[in-house]
C-alpha cells in the first residue's frame, strides 16, 4: 500500500512538473513561430483583400457601361471601397456615378475622399466643382476650378466652367476674363459666352 | 412537556449548526475548485501531448537535419574554424531538442484523445465524490492517508474519463467505515472546525496551482490555439505545415551538399 502511494505521488509529481514553468525550447519556439505565422497570414490576407477590391472595381466599370446596370456598378464600387478603404479610383468612379444620378451630397463626399487621397489630380477638382455648381454653391465651385487650373494651366474647360460660375455669381469682369482665356485655349463655348457677356455690358 | 413548544437549542447546538452549514458550503466550494484544477491540468496535459506529437516532433527532425547540414559543411571545410563551431552548436541544439522531446512521457496515441472534454455527467460525479471523501475532511492521520490515496484514484479515473470506476469508488466509500462520522456534539464541533480550516488551506493551494498552470507557456499556447479554433483556424496544423516546408527545404539543401 505504501508502494502504491509512493507511485501515485510520483505520478502526480511527474504530471505537475511538465506543467510547471521550465525552460522549454520546443514550446517557446512554437509560440514565437505562431506569432510569425500570423504576420505572414496577415500579409497574404491583405494581398488577397486588395485583389478582391480590384475585382469588384473592374466589375463596377463593366456595369457602369449601361444605364440599366448602374445601381449594380455603385454596389460594386462600394464593395471595392469596403475591401480597400484607400481605393482612390473607386471613390472617383462612385462619385461620378452619384453625380450622374443627381445625388450631389454623396458625390461630394466621394470626390472629397478621392482628393484627400490624391490631392493633385485635376479632374477630381473639376468634377467636384461641377457638383458644387449643381448645388448652386458657386464659391466652392470656383475654389475647385482654381485648383484644377493651378494643376493644369491649359485646361480650357476649367476656365470655361469657372467663368460660368463667376457669371452666375454676377461677377462679370472675372467671367469675361475666364471666358476669354477659355476661348484663347480653343474652347468654342468660351468664345460664344465671351461675346454674349460683352454684348450685355 | 408540551411537544408543541419548539425545542430550544443549547449554545453548543447552535454553534454546531452554524459550523455544519459553513462546512457544507466550503466542502461544496472545494469540490468545485478541485474539479477546476484537475480539469485544467488534464486539458493542458492533453494539449501538450497534441502539441508534441503534431509540432514538437517536427522541431526534432528539423534540428537534426540542420545539424547534419552543418556537420557536412564542417567536414568539407576542415580548416575553417567558424564552420567547425557552427557544426558543434547545431549538433548541441539538435541533441537538446531531442532530449527535451523525449523527456516528456508520451502516452500511446490510442490512450489519449485529442482534447480533454469531460462530460457534464462525469463532472457531477466528481463533485459528489470530492465533497464526500476529500482528505481535508478526514478525521485522523490514517483516514487522511486513505482518503488521499482514494482522491488520487478519483483524479486518475476522471483523467481517463472512467465514469464506471468513479461510481464504484463512490459506492465503496459509502459502505466503508471511514464514511461514518463520530458521535457527540463536542467531538463534532472540534472535528468540523478543523475540517473547515483544512479546507481553507487546501483552497489556497489549489488557487496557487491553478495560477502556476495558467502562467505556463503551454497554457498560453493552448488558449491561443483554442481561440483560433473558435474562429475556424487550426493553428497547430498551420504551424506543423510550416515546419514541414522548412524541413523539406533543409532536406533539399542536405541532398545538394552530398
XYZ file of C-alpha atoms in Angstrom:
459
model
C 0.000 0.000 0.000
C 2.849 2.335 0.843
C 4.374 1.479 -2.532
C 1.162 2.369 -4.256
C 1.008 5.680 -2.525
C 4.609 6.409 -3.410
C 3.903 5.546 -7.019
C 0.866 7.743 -7.039
C 2.735 10.666 -5.575
C 5.444 10.273 -8.143
C 2.883 10.171 -10.915
C 1.218 13.325 -9.669
C 4.602 14.996 -9.331
C 5.647 13.941 -12.810
C 2.423 15.267 -14.269
C 2.687 18.560 -12.450
C 6.323 19.063 -13.321
C 5.569 19.069 -17.004
C 3.151 21.919 -16.355
C 5.428 23.934 -14.178
C 7.385 26.784 -15.612
C 10.549 25.367 -17.023
C 12.701 26.474 -19.869
C 11.173 24.760 -22.838
C 12.799 25.335 -26.134
C 10.146 23.407 -28.027
C 7.257 25.372 -26.529
C 8.687 28.895 -26.627
C 9.806 28.246 -30.159
C 6.292 27.202 -31.094
C 4.903 30.368 -29.553
C 7.208 32.663 -31.497
C 6.671 30.694 -34.711
C 2.927 31.060 -34.192
C 3.337 34.812 -33.937
C 5.318 34.835 -37.191
C 2.652 32.690 -38.798
C 0.086 35.355 -38.052
C 2.222 38.092 -39.557
C 2.619 36.084 -42.755
C -1.078 35.234 -42.792
C -1.975 38.881 -42.371
C 0.241 39.814 -45.305
C -1.367 37.197 -47.522
C -4.832 38.225 -46.358
C -4.001 41.847 -47.175
C -2.895 40.994 -50.680
C -5.957 38.852 -51.208
C -8.210 41.649 -49.983
C -6.681 44.205 -52.353
C -7.036 41.787 -55.250
C -10.694 41.310 -54.429
C -11.189 45.074 -54.244
C -9.681 45.382 -57.707
C -12.025 42.681 -59.000
C -15.072 44.492 -57.680
C -13.798 47.718 -59.149
C -13.491 46.107 -62.602
C -17.000 44.730 -62.259
C -18.160 48.238 -61.430
C -16.622 49.597 -64.621
C -18.383 46.911 -66.675
C -21.764 47.564 -65.051
C -21.239 51.297 -65.375
C -21.247 50.986 -69.167
C -25.006 50.563 -69.242
C -27.561 52.728 -67.536
C -29.731 49.782 -66.592
C -26.939 48.199 -64.547
C -25.927 51.481 -62.959
C -27.040 50.504 -59.471
C -25.015 47.319 -59.748
C -21.997 49.420 -60.642
C -22.486 51.506 -57.495
C -22.745 48.363 -55.380
C -19.566 47.006 -56.912
C -17.659 50.233 -56.196
C -18.976 50.183 -52.650
C -17.699 46.617 -52.202
C -14.323 47.645 -53.587
C -14.167 50.545 -51.116
C -15.164 48.300 -48.226
C -12.316 45.954 -49.079
C -9.842 48.755 -49.667
C -10.784 52.000 -47.935
C -7.925 53.776 -49.729
C -9.051 52.858 -53.238
C -8.924 56.348 -54.781
C -10.122 55.313 -58.220
C -13.182 53.577 -56.747
C -14.193 56.796 -54.916
C -13.745 58.714 -58.152
C -15.936 56.349 -60.146
C -18.585 56.120 -57.483
C -18.576 59.899 -57.063
C -19.077 60.285 -60.768
C -21.942 57.757 -60.690
C -23.647 59.637 -57.845
C -23.266 62.862 -59.770
C -24.796 61.239 -62.849
C -27.943 60.344 -60.910
C -28.061 63.780 -59.244
C -27.124 62.611 -55.774
C -24.836 65.529 -55.137
C -24.211 65.118 -51.402
C -22.915 61.580 -51.915
C -20.927 62.653 -54.957
C -19.276 65.449 -52.938
C -18.343 63.004 -50.203
C -16.665 60.633 -52.626
C -14.799 63.342 -54.529
C -13.626 64.844 -51.268
C -12.312 61.449 -50.188
C -10.572 60.958 -53.527
C -9.000 64.421 -53.252
C -7.827 63.669 -49.718
C -6.118 60.525 -51.001
C -4.673 62.183 -54.108
C -4.767 65.991 -53.846
C -3.090 66.766 -57.159
C -5.462 65.099 -59.557
C -7.025 67.939 -61.543
C -10.061 66.019 -62.819
C -11.305 65.397 -59.245
C -11.329 69.135 -58.594
C -13.161 69.798 -61.852
C -15.730 67.125 -61.059
C -16.265 68.329 -57.518
C -16.572 71.874 -58.887
C -19.296 70.627 -61.245
C -21.078 69.017 -58.310
C -20.937 72.274 -56.304
C -22.332 74.000 -59.396
C -25.180 71.529 -59.318
C -25.910 72.626 -55.755
C -25.539 76.312 -56.660
C -22.538 76.583 -54.324
C -20.602 78.705 -56.813
C -17.970 79.976 -54.362
C -16.967 76.433 -53.580
C -17.047 75.532 -57.267
C -14.713 78.427 -58.104
C -12.232 77.221 -55.484
C -12.084 73.797 -57.065
C -11.777 75.118 -60.632
C -8.968 77.401 -59.484
C -7.151 74.409 -58.029
C -7.727 72.485 -61.289
C -6.286 75.381 -63.308
C -3.325 75.537 -60.970
C -2.667 71.863 -61.652
C -3.301 72.132 -65.396
C -2.995 75.769 -66.633
C -4.021 74.883 -70.211
C -7.357 73.324 -69.369
C -9.860 75.369 -71.396
C -12.794 73.514 -69.845
C -11.778 74.523 -66.316
C -11.604 78.190 -67.349
C -14.956 77.949 -69.053
C -16.636 76.452 -66.019
C -15.038 78.901 -63.644
C -16.158 81.757 -65.919
C -19.693 80.393 -65.865
C -19.632 80.166 -62.037
C -18.434 83.788 -61.829
C -21.156 84.836 -64.228
C -23.771 83.113 -62.100
C -22.450 84.976 -59.068
C -22.790 88.194 -61.044
C -19.050 88.823 -61.295
C -18.941 89.783 -64.952
C -15.374 91.018 -65.145
C -13.993 87.732 -63.780
C -16.380 85.832 -66.055
C -15.115 87.771 -69.102
C -11.515 87.105 -68.155
C -12.099 83.339 -67.788
C -14.233 83.039 -70.955
C -11.523 84.883 -72.835
C -8.854 82.519 -71.566
C -11.046 79.526 -72.471
C -11.644 80.985 -75.936
C -7.902 81.619 -76.403
C -7.231 77.991 -75.482
C -9.662 76.885 -78.187
C -12.927 76.414 -76.326
C -15.780 77.392 -78.669
C -18.366 77.699 -75.890
C -15.925 80.036 -74.178
C -15.808 82.283 -77.261
C -19.599 82.275 -77.561
C -20.130 83.159 -73.912
C -17.473 85.855 -74.113
C -19.327 87.529 -76.968
C -22.628 87.228 -75.156
C -21.414 88.767 -71.896
C -19.585 91.528 -73.729
C -22.775 92.362 -75.634
C -24.742 92.513 -72.356
C -22.450 95.155 -70.936
C -43.722 18.517 28.465
C -45.622 20.285 25.769
C -44.435 18.924 22.465
C -45.804 21.969 20.659
C -43.159 24.160 22.229
C -40.189 24.433 19.967
C -37.118 22.751 21.236
C -34.619 25.364 22.349
C -31.104 24.645 21.232
C -28.231 24.913 23.602
C -25.475 27.412 22.555
C -23.317 24.419 21.657
C -26.002 23.082 19.377
C -26.413 26.482 17.687
C -22.693 26.725 17.168
C -22.636 23.214 15.780
C -25.412 24.044 13.337
C -23.570 27.133 12.091
C -20.373 25.184 11.647
C -22.250 22.439 9.852
C -23.534 24.979 7.326
C -20.118 26.554 6.930
C -18.501 23.181 6.430
C -21.101 22.166 3.862
C -20.520 25.374 1.949
C -16.745 25.111 1.979
C -16.920 21.447 1.002
C -19.000 22.391 -1.967
C -16.595 25.145 -2.966
C -13.644 22.838 -2.505
C -15.191 20.165 -4.709
C -15.773 22.788 -7.390
C -12.204 24.035 -7.165
C -10.753 20.530 -7.185
C -12.753 19.902 -10.326
C -11.476 23.109 -11.889
C -7.877 22.254 -11.088
C -7.991 18.680 -12.275
C -9.845 19.681 -15.434
C -7.327 22.417 -16.181
C -4.401 20.120 -15.507
C -5.763 17.417 -17.786
C -6.679 19.888 -20.523
C -3.135 21.208 -20.606
C -1.675 17.705 -20.491
C -3.798 16.644 -23.431
C -2.891 19.764 -25.297
C 0.778 19.265 -24.508
C 0.603 15.787 -25.917
C -1.105 17.006 -29.028
C 1.436 19.803 -29.448
C 4.386 17.476 -29.011
C 3.052 14.928 -31.476
C 1.918 17.414 -34.093
C 4.575 20.117 -33.790
C 7.324 19.299 -31.284
C 8.338 16.123 -33.095
C 8.880 18.165 -36.249
C 11.266 20.531 -34.479
C 13.302 17.464 -33.503
C 13.516 16.403 -37.130
C 14.244 19.904 -38.385
C 17.089 20.451 -35.905
C 18.545 17.060 -36.732
C 18.688 17.841 -40.455
C 20.208 21.228 -39.757
C 22.855 19.592 -37.591
C 23.640 17.166 -40.424
C 23.946 20.060 -42.858
C 26.323 21.921 -40.569
C 28.377 18.776 -39.955
C 28.685 18.103 -43.647
C 29.817 21.645 -44.340
C 32.323 21.384 -41.492
C 33.715 18.144 -42.908
C 34.131 19.719 -46.308
C 35.990 22.669 -44.788
C 38.215 21.133 -42.115
C 40.409 24.235 -41.955
C 37.599 26.685 -41.289
C 37.114 27.148 -37.540
C 33.829 29.015 -37.929
C 32.244 26.046 -39.708
C 33.535 23.673 -37.030
C 31.959 25.803 -34.340
C 28.682 26.117 -36.205
C 28.553 22.384 -36.623
C 29.070 21.827 -32.887
C 26.355 24.336 -31.988
C 23.915 22.799 -34.435
C 24.604 19.323 -33.060
C 24.079 20.543 -29.491
C 20.791 22.190 -30.449
C 19.562 19.045 -32.188
C 20.509 16.901 -29.210
C 18.890 19.171 -26.660
C 15.676 19.434 -28.692
C 15.527 15.658 -28.980
C 16.303 15.289 -25.291
C 13.562 17.702 -24.335
C 11.089 15.959 -26.587
C 11.864 12.556 -25.124
C 11.806 13.884 -21.557
C 8.036 14.099 -21.882
C 6.276 10.920 -21.132
C 4.495 10.298 -24.398
C 1.447 8.127 -23.909
C 0.429 5.790 -26.674
C -1.733 7.511 -29.227
C -4.807 5.361 -28.673
C -4.779 6.069 -24.951
C -5.032 9.773 -25.486
C -7.870 11.608 -27.132
C -7.160 14.844 -28.944
C -8.921 17.069 -26.446
C -9.881 16.686 -22.839
C -13.625 17.116 -22.845
C -15.212 15.693 -19.695
C -18.975 15.226 -19.877
C -21.317 17.024 -17.512
C -22.177 13.660 -16.025
C -18.615 12.825 -15.046
C -18.090 16.325 -13.677
C -21.166 15.960 -11.499
C -19.959 12.627 -10.201
C -16.533 14.072 -9.478
C -18.072 16.925 -7.468
C -20.162 14.447 -5.455
C -17.142 12.343 -4.614
C -14.807 15.250 -3.888
C -17.339 16.656 -1.439
C -17.589 13.382 0.443
C -14.181 11.849 0.562
C -11.875 14.755 0.469
C -8.756 14.145 2.619
C -9.080 17.620 4.073
C -12.227 16.400 5.752
C -10.598 13.310 7.220
C -10.738 12.904 10.965
C -7.374 11.288 11.632
C -3.978 10.667 10.076
C -4.901 7.158 8.941
C -8.133 8.308 7.394
C -6.339 11.162 5.761
C -3.818 8.861 4.132
C -6.556 6.556 2.936
C -8.552 9.415 1.550
C -5.540 10.977 -0.153
C -4.965 7.744 -1.986
C -8.605 7.478 -2.861
C -8.661 11.048 -4.220
C -5.611 10.294 -6.368
C -7.512 7.347 -7.757
C -10.541 9.555 -8.321
C -8.384 12.056 -10.196
C -6.935 9.296 -12.343
C -10.354 7.899 -13.154
C -11.524 11.403 -14.014
C -8.486 11.963 -16.234
C -9.262 8.740 -18.080
C -12.955 9.510 -18.322
C -13.652 6.288 -16.407
C -17.139 7.015 -15.148
C -17.716 3.395 -14.021
C -14.669 3.474 -11.788
C -15.875 6.717 -10.230
C -19.272 5.196 -9.485
C -17.556 2.203 -7.943
C -15.354 4.382 -5.740
C -18.342 6.335 -4.522
C -20.231 3.156 -3.712
C -17.276 1.614 -1.906
C -16.783 4.770 0.076
C -20.364 4.947 1.204
C -20.226 1.426 2.572
C -16.807 1.849 4.233
C -16.311 2.567 7.956
C -14.427 5.810 7.141
C -17.660 7.361 5.901
C -19.198 7.035 9.351
C -18.800 10.228 11.305
C -18.113 10.221 15.028
C -20.892 10.838 17.560
C -21.232 13.515 20.223
C -21.542 17.266 19.991
C -18.151 18.207 21.367
C -16.159 15.925 19.103
C -18.263 17.051 16.120
C -17.543 20.700 16.751
C -13.805 20.180 17.064
C -13.775 17.978 14.005
C -15.729 20.477 11.942
C -13.616 23.451 12.928
C -10.533 21.516 11.983
C -12.065 20.423 8.690
C -13.033 23.965 7.764
C -9.553 25.257 8.406
C -8.020 22.372 6.449
C -10.307 23.080 3.543
C -9.324 26.739 3.564
C -5.684 25.753 3.398
C -6.348 23.385 0.528
C -8.303 26.070 -1.349
C -5.293 28.361 -1.179
C -3.037 25.642 -2.531
C -5.453 24.964 -5.377
C -5.579 28.640 -6.321
C -1.798 28.719 -6.393
C -1.603 25.623 -8.564
C -4.181 26.995 -10.980
C -2.229 30.216 -11.207
C 1.017 28.356 -11.841
C -0.510 26.311 -14.629
C -2.055 29.378 -16.230
C 1.333 31.063 -16.288
C 2.981 28.295 -18.283
C 3.800 28.761 -21.939
C 1.918 25.571 -22.679
C -1.275 27.059 -21.264
C -0.686 30.291 -23.129
C -0.385 28.392 -26.357
C -3.417 26.266 -25.578
C -5.523 29.393 -25.121
C -4.235 30.825 -28.371
C -5.000 27.628 -30.261
C -8.463 27.301 -28.711
C -9.340 30.873 -29.575
C -8.259 30.315 -33.163
C -10.295 27.114 -33.269
C -13.393 29.103 -32.425
C -12.654 31.218 -35.474
C -12.286 28.117 -37.602
C -8.492 28.087 -37.686
C -6.300 25.137 -36.841
C -3.108 26.807 -35.662
C -1.259 23.616 -34.797
C -1.776 22.201 -38.276
C -0.732 25.511 -39.803
C 2.398 25.513 -37.681
C 3.151 21.876 -38.492
C 2.745 22.604 -42.206
C 5.152 25.495 -41.940
C 7.808 23.397 -40.220
C 7.213 20.648 -42.787
C 8.033 23.035 -45.581
C 11.141 24.188 -43.659
C 12.120 20.535 -43.280
C 11.623 19.969 -46.998
C 13.894 22.886 -47.847
C 16.525 21.701 -45.394
C 16.384 18.171 -46.836
C 16.953 19.522 -50.331
C 19.885 21.521 -49.054
C 21.356 18.467 -47.381
C 20.996 16.398 -50.569
C 22.558 19.199 -52.589
C 25.627 19.009 -50.365
C 26.171 15.319 -50.980
